[in-house]
Coordinates of N, CA and C in Angstrom, one line a residue:
M626 N 91.9 160.3 182.6 CA 91.1 159.4 181.7 C 92.1 159.0 180.6
P627 N 92.2 157.7 180.4 CA 93.1 157.2 179.3 C 92.5 157.5 178.0
D628 N 93.3 157.4 177.0 CA 92.8 157.6 175.6 C 92.1 156.3 175.2
P629 N 90.8 156.3 175.0 CA 90.1 155.0 174.7 C 90.4 154.5 173.3
N630 N 91.1 155.2 172.4 CA 91.4 154.8 171.1 C 92.9 154.6 170.9
G631 N 93.7 154.8 171.9 CA 95.2 154.7 171.7 C 95.7 153.4 171.2
F632 N 95.1 152.3 171.7 CA 95.5 151.0 171.2 C 95.1 150.7 169.8
L633 N 94.1 151.5 169.3 CA 93.7 151.3 167.9 C 94.6 152.1 166.9
R634 N 95.1 153.2 167.4 CA 96.0 154.1 166.6 C 97.4 153.6 166.5
Y635 N 97.9 153.0 167.6 CA 99.3 152.7 167.7 C 99.6 151.2 167.8
D636 N 100.6 150.7 167.1 CA 101.0 149.3 167.3 C 102.1 149.3 168.3
R637 N 102.4 148.1 168.9 CA 103.4 147.9 169.8 C 104.8 148.2 169.1
R638 N 105.6 149.0 169.7 CA 106.9 149.3 169.1 C 107.9 149.4 170.3
L639 N 109.1 148.9 170.1 CA 110.2 149.0 171.0 C 111.4 149.7 170.2
P640 N 112.3 150.3 170.9 CA 113.5 150.9 170.2 C 114.2 149.7 169.6
A641 N 114.9 150.0 168.5 CA 115.7 148.9 167.8 C 116.8 148.5 168.7
R642 N 117.0 147.2 168.8 CA 118.1 146.6 169.5 C 119.5 147.0 168.9
R643 N 120.4 147.1 169.8 CA 121.8 147.4 169.3 C 122.3 146.1 168.6
P644 N 123.0 146.2 167.5 CA 123.5 145.1 166.8 C 124.4 144.1 167.7
V645 N 124.2 142.8 167.5 CA 124.9 141.9 168.3 C 126.4 142.1 168.3
P646 N 127.1 142.3 167.1 CA 128.5 142.5 167.1 C 129.0 143.7 167.9
V647 N 128.1 144.7 168.1 CA 128.4 145.8 168.9 C 128.2 145.5 170.4
R648 N 127.1 144.8 170.7 CA 126.7 144.5 172.1 C 127.7 143.6 172.7
I649 N 128.4 142.7 172.0 CA 129.3 141.7 172.7 C 130.6 142.4 173.0
T650 N 130.8 143.6 172.6 CA 132.1 144.3 173.0 C 131.9 145.2 174.2
D651 N 130.7 145.3 174.8 CA 130.6 146.1 176.0 C 129.4 145.6 176.9
W652 N 129.2 146.3 177.9 CA 128.1 145.8 178.9 C 127.0 146.8 178.9
R653 N 126.8 147.5 177.8 CA 125.7 148.5 177.8 C 124.4 147.8 177.5
E654 N 123.3 148.6 177.6 CA 122.0 148.1 177.4 C 121.7 147.5 176.0
V655 N 120.9 146.5 175.9 CA 120.5 145.9 174.6 C 119.7 147.0 173.8
Y656 N 118.8 147.6 174.5 CA 117.9 148.6 173.8 C 118.5 150.0 174.1
P657 N 118.7 150.8 173.2 CA 119.1 152.2 173.5 C 117.9 152.9 174.1
P658 N 118.1 154.1 174.8 CA 117.0 154.8 175.4 C 116.0 155.1 174.3
A659 N 114.7 154.9 174.6 CA 113.6 155.3 173.7 C 113.4 156.8 173.9
G660 N 113.0 157.4 172.8 CA 112.6 158.8 172.9 C 111.3 159.0 173.6
E661 N 111.1 160.2 174.1 CA 109.9 160.5 174.8 C 108.7 160.3 174.0
A662 N 108.8 160.7 172.7 CA 107.6 160.5 171.8 C 107.2 159.0 171.7
L663 N 108.1 158.1 171.6 CA 107.8 156.7 171.5 C 107.2 156.2 172.8
I664 N 107.7 156.6 173.9 CA 107.2 156.1 175.2 C 105.8 156.7 175.5
R665 N 105.6 157.9 175.1 CA 104.2 158.5 175.3 C 103.3 157.8 174.4
E666 N 103.7 157.4 173.2 CA 102.8 156.7 172.2 C 102.5 155.3 172.8
Q667 N 103.5 154.6 173.3 CA 103.2 153.3 173.9 C 102.4 153.4 175.1
A668 N 102.6 154.4 176.0 CA 101.7 154.5 177.2 C 100.3 154.9 176.8
T669 N 100.1 155.5 175.7 CA 98.8 155.8 175.2 C 98.0 154.6 174.8
R670 N 98.7 153.5 174.5 CA 98.0 152.2 174.1 C 97.3 151.6 175.3
C671 N 97.7 152.0 176.5 CA 97.0 151.4 177.7 C 95.6 151.9 177.8
M672 N 94.7 150.9 178.0 CA 93.2 151.2 178.0 C 92.7 151.5 179.4
D673 N 93.5 151.3 180.4 CA 93.0 151.4 181.8 C 91.8 150.6 182.0
C674 N 91.9 149.3 181.7 CA 90.8 148.4 181.7 C 89.9 148.5 183.0
G675 N 88.7 148.1 182.9 CA 87.9 148.0 184.1 C 88.5 147.2 185.2
I676 N 89.0 146.0 184.8 CA 89.8 145.2 185.7 C 91.2 145.0 185.1
P677 N 92.1 145.8 185.5 CA 93.4 145.7 184.9 C 94.2 144.5 185.3
F678 N 94.2 143.5 184.5 CA 94.9 142.2 184.8 C 96.4 142.4 184.9
C679 N 96.9 143.4 184.4 CA 98.3 143.7 184.5 C 98.7 143.8 186.0
H680 N 97.8 144.3 186.9 CA 98.1 144.3 188.3 C 98.3 142.9 188.9
D681 N 97.5 142.0 188.4 CA 97.6 140.6 188.9 C 98.9 140.0 188.4
G682 N 99.3 140.4 187.2 CA 100.5 139.9 186.6 C 101.8 140.4 187.2
C683 N 101.7 141.6 187.8 CA 102.9 142.2 188.4 C 103.0 141.8 189.9
P684 N 104.2 141.1 190.2 CA 104.4 140.7 191.6 C 104.4 141.8 192.6
L685 N 104.7 143.0 192.1 CA 104.8 144.1 193.0 C 103.5 144.9 193.2
G686 N 102.5 144.6 192.3 CA 101.3 145.4 192.3 C 101.5 146.8 191.8
N687 N 102.4 147.0 190.9 CA 102.6 148.3 190.3 C 101.3 148.9 189.8
R688 N 101.1 150.2 189.9 CA 99.9 150.9 189.4 C 100.1 151.2 187.9
I689 N 100.1 150.2 187.1 CA 100.5 150.3 185.7 C 99.6 151.3 184.9
P690 N 98.3 151.1 185.0 CA 97.5 152.1 184.2 C 97.7 153.5 184.7
D691 N 97.9 153.7 186.0 CA 98.1 155.1 186.5 C 99.3 155.7 185.9
W692 N 100.4 155.0 186.0 CA 101.6 155.7 185.5 C 101.7 155.7 183.9
N693 N 101.0 154.8 183.3 CA 100.9 154.9 181.8 C 100.1 156.2 181.4
D694 N 99.0 156.5 182.1 CA 98.3 157.7 181.8 C 99.1 158.9 182.1
L695 N 99.8 158.9 183.2 CA 100.6 160.1 183.5 C 101.7 160.3 182.5
V696 N 102.3 159.3 182.0 CA 103.4 159.4 181.0 C 102.7 159.9 179.7
R697 N 101.5 159.4 179.4 CA 100.8 159.8 178.2 C 100.6 161.3 178.2
T698 N 100.2 161.9 179.3 CA 99.9 163.3 179.4 C 101.1 164.2 179.8
G699 N 102.3 163.6 179.9 CA 103.5 164.3 180.2 C 103.7 164.6 181.6
G700 N 103.0 163.9 182.5 CA 103.2 164.1 184.0 C 104.3 163.2 184.5
W701 N 105.5 163.4 184.1 CA 106.6 162.5 184.4 C 106.9 162.5 185.9
D702 N 106.8 163.6 186.6 CA 107.1 163.7 188.0 C 106.1 162.9 188.8
A703 N 104.8 163.0 188.4 CA 103.8 162.2 189.1 C 103.9 160.7 188.7
A704 N 104.3 160.4 187.5 CA 104.5 159.0 187.1 C 105.6 158.4 188.0
V705 N 106.7 159.2 188.2 CA 107.7 158.7 189.1 C 107.2 158.4 190.5
E706 N 106.4 159.3 191.0 CA 105.8 159.1 192.3 C 104.9 157.9 192.4
S707 N 104.1 157.7 191.3 CA 103.2 156.5 191.3 C 104.0 155.2 191.2
L708 N 105.1 155.2 190.4 CA 105.9 154.1 190.3 C 106.7 153.8 191.6
H709 N 107.2 154.8 192.3 CA 107.9 154.6 193.5 C 106.9 154.2 194.7
A710 N 105.7 154.5 194.5 CA 104.7 154.1 195.6 C 104.7 152.6 195.8
T711 N 105.0 151.8 194.8 CA 104.9 150.3 194.9 C 106.3 149.7 194.6
N712 N 107.2 150.4 194.2 CA 108.5 149.8 193.7 C 109.7 150.7 194.1
N713 N 110.5 150.2 195.1 CA 111.6 151.0 195.5 C 112.8 151.0 194.6
F714 N 112.8 150.0 193.7 CA 114.0 149.9 192.8 C 113.6 149.7 191.3
P715 N 112.8 150.6 190.8 CA 112.4 150.4 189.4 C 113.5 150.4 188.4
E716 N 114.6 151.0 188.7 CA 115.8 151.0 187.8 C 116.4 149.6 187.7
F717 N 116.1 148.7 188.7 CA 116.6 147.3 188.6 C 115.4 146.4 188.0
T718 N 114.3 146.5 188.7 CA 113.2 145.6 188.3 C 112.7 145.9 186.9
G719 N 112.7 147.1 186.4 CA 112.3 147.4 185.0 C 113.2 146.7 184.0
R720 N 114.4 146.5 184.4 CA 115.4 145.8 183.4 C 115.4 144.3 183.6
L721 N 115.3 143.8 184.8 CA 115.5 142.4 185.1 C 114.2 141.6 185.2
C722 N 113.1 142.2 185.4 CA 111.8 141.5 185.5 C 111.4 140.9 184.1
P723 N 110.9 139.7 184.1 CA 110.5 139.1 182.8 C 109.1 139.6 182.3
A724 N 108.6 140.6 183.0 CA 107.4 141.3 182.6 C 106.1 140.5 182.5
P725 N 105.8 139.8 183.6 CA 104.5 139.0 183.5 C 103.3 139.9 183.4
C726 N 103.5 141.2 183.7 CA 102.4 142.2 183.5 C 102.0 142.3 182.1
E727 N 103.0 142.2 181.2 CA 102.7 142.3 179.7 C 102.0 141.1 179.3
A728 N 102.3 139.9 179.8 CA 101.6 138.7 179.5 C 100.1 138.8 180.0
A729 N 99.9 139.5 181.1 CA 98.6 139.7 181.6 C 97.8 140.8 181.0
C730 N 98.4 141.6 180.2 CA 97.7 142.8 179.6 C 96.6 142.3 178.7
V731 N 95.4 143.0 178.8 CA 94.3 142.6 178.0 C 94.5 142.7 176.5
L732 N 95.4 143.6 176.1 CA 95.7 143.7 174.7 C 96.4 142.5 174.2
G733 N 97.1 141.8 175.1 CA 97.8 140.6 174.7 C 97.0 139.3 174.6
I734 N 95.8 139.3 175.1 CA 95.0 138.2 175.1 C 94.7 137.7 173.7
G735 N 94.8 136.5 173.4 CA 94.5 136.0 172.1 C 95.6 136.3 171.1
G736 N 96.9 136.5 171.6 CA 98.0 136.7 170.7 C 98.1 138.1 170.2
G737 N 97.5 139.1 170.8 CA 97.6 140.5 170.4 C 98.9 141.1 170.9
Q738 N 99.0 142.4 170.8 CA 100.2 143.1 171.1 C 100.0 143.9 172.4
P739 N 100.5 143.4 173.6 CA 100.4 144.1 174.8 C 101.1 145.4 174.9
V740 N 100.7 146.2 175.8 CA 101.4 147.5 176.0 C 102.8 147.2 176.4
T741 N 103.8 148.0 176.0 CA 105.2 147.9 176.4 C 105.5 148.4 177.8
I742 N 104.8 147.7 178.7 CA 104.9 148.1 180.1 C 106.3 148.2 180.6
K743 N 107.1 147.2 180.3 CA 108.5 147.1 180.8 C 109.3 148.3 180.3
Q744 N 109.2 148.6 179.1 CA 109.9 149.7 178.5 C 109.5 151.1 179.1
V745 N 108.2 151.2 179.3 CA 107.7 152.5 179.9 C 108.2 152.6 181.4
E746 N 108.2 151.5 182.1 CA 108.8 151.5 183.5 C 110.3 151.9 183.5
V747 N 111.0 151.3 182.6 CA 112.5 151.7 182.5 C 112.6 153.1 182.2
E748 N 111.9 153.7 181.3 CA 112.0 155.1 180.9 C 111.6 156.0 182.1
I749 N 110.6 155.6 182.8 CA 110.2 156.4 184.0 C 111.3 156.4 185.0
A750 N 111.9 155.2 185.3 CA 113.0 155.1 186.2 C 114.2 156.0 185.7
D751 N 114.5 155.9 184.5 CA 115.6 156.7 183.9 C 115.3 158.2 184.0
A752 N 114.1 158.6 183.8 CA 113.7 160.0 183.9 C 113.9 160.5 185.4
A753 N 113.5 159.6 186.3 CA 113.7 159.9 187.7 C 115.2 160.1 188.1
A754 N 116.0 159.2 187.5 CA 117.4 159.3 187.8 C 118.0 160.5 187.3
R755 N 117.6 160.9 186.0 CA 118.1 162.1 185.4 C 117.7 163.4 186.2
A756 N 116.5 163.3 186.8 CA 116.0 164.4 187.6 C 116.5 164.4 189.1
G757 N 117.2 163.4 189.4 CA 117.7 163.3 190.8 C 116.7 162.8 191.8
L758 N 115.6 162.2 191.3 CA 114.5 161.8 192.2 C 114.8 160.4 192.7
A759 N 114.5 160.1 193.9 CA 114.6 158.8 194.5 C 113.4 158.5 195.4
P760 N 113.1 157.2 195.6 CA 112.0 156.9 196.5 C 112.3 157.5 197.9
R761 N 111.3 157.9 198.6 CA 111.5 158.4 199.9 C 111.5 157.2 200.9
P762 N 112.3 157.3 201.9 CA 112.3 156.2 202.9 C 111.0 156.2 203.7
A763 N 110.7 155.1 204.3 CA 109.5 155.1 205.2 C 109.6 156.1 206.3
A764 N 108.4 156.6 206.7 CA 108.4 157.6 207.8 C 108.9 157.1 209.1
A765 N 108.6 155.8 209.4 CA 109.0 155.2 210.6 C 109.5 153.8 210.3
P766 N 110.5 153.3 211.0 CA 111.0 151.9 210.7 C 109.9 151.0 211.1
T767 N 109.8 149.9 210.3 CA 108.7 148.9 210.6 C 109.2 147.8 211.5
G768 N 110.6 147.7 211.6 CA 111.1 146.6 212.4 C 111.3 145.3 211.5
R769 N 110.8 145.3 210.3 CA 110.9 144.2 209.4 C 112.2 144.2 208.6
S770 N 112.7 143.1 208.3 CA 113.8 143.0 207.4 C 113.5 141.9 206.4
G771 N 114.0 142.2 205.1 CA 113.8 141.2 204.1 C 112.5 141.1 203.5

């Protein structure tokens, strides 16, 4: 069960960007890793809407409210499993996707502050990499390619 008041208690926040003069000297991330407290706070903002429009916004059909609630409650391993159920490469898509899911978030309707879905996804993928977790291959080949 999501926190029904999380979006009322917390504003949208992202980690501070690295300064441009520093960023142009290397190929590292624009945003430094967010702390667990910040990511759990942002995941708490997810309302798990009756009709989660973020699913429609996500081309992969990620189970966004599910993994947001798991991160909120500290269930990182289960959040990794939920993310890997629909996305084999969240370490790439979390960084490269333009996040249409955030544009579809109910909190963003009318110019509001959507949940930081992209940042939560990146942090779940990073937590999985640190733990040595990877998506499991399909049980049987499908014969499909591409």
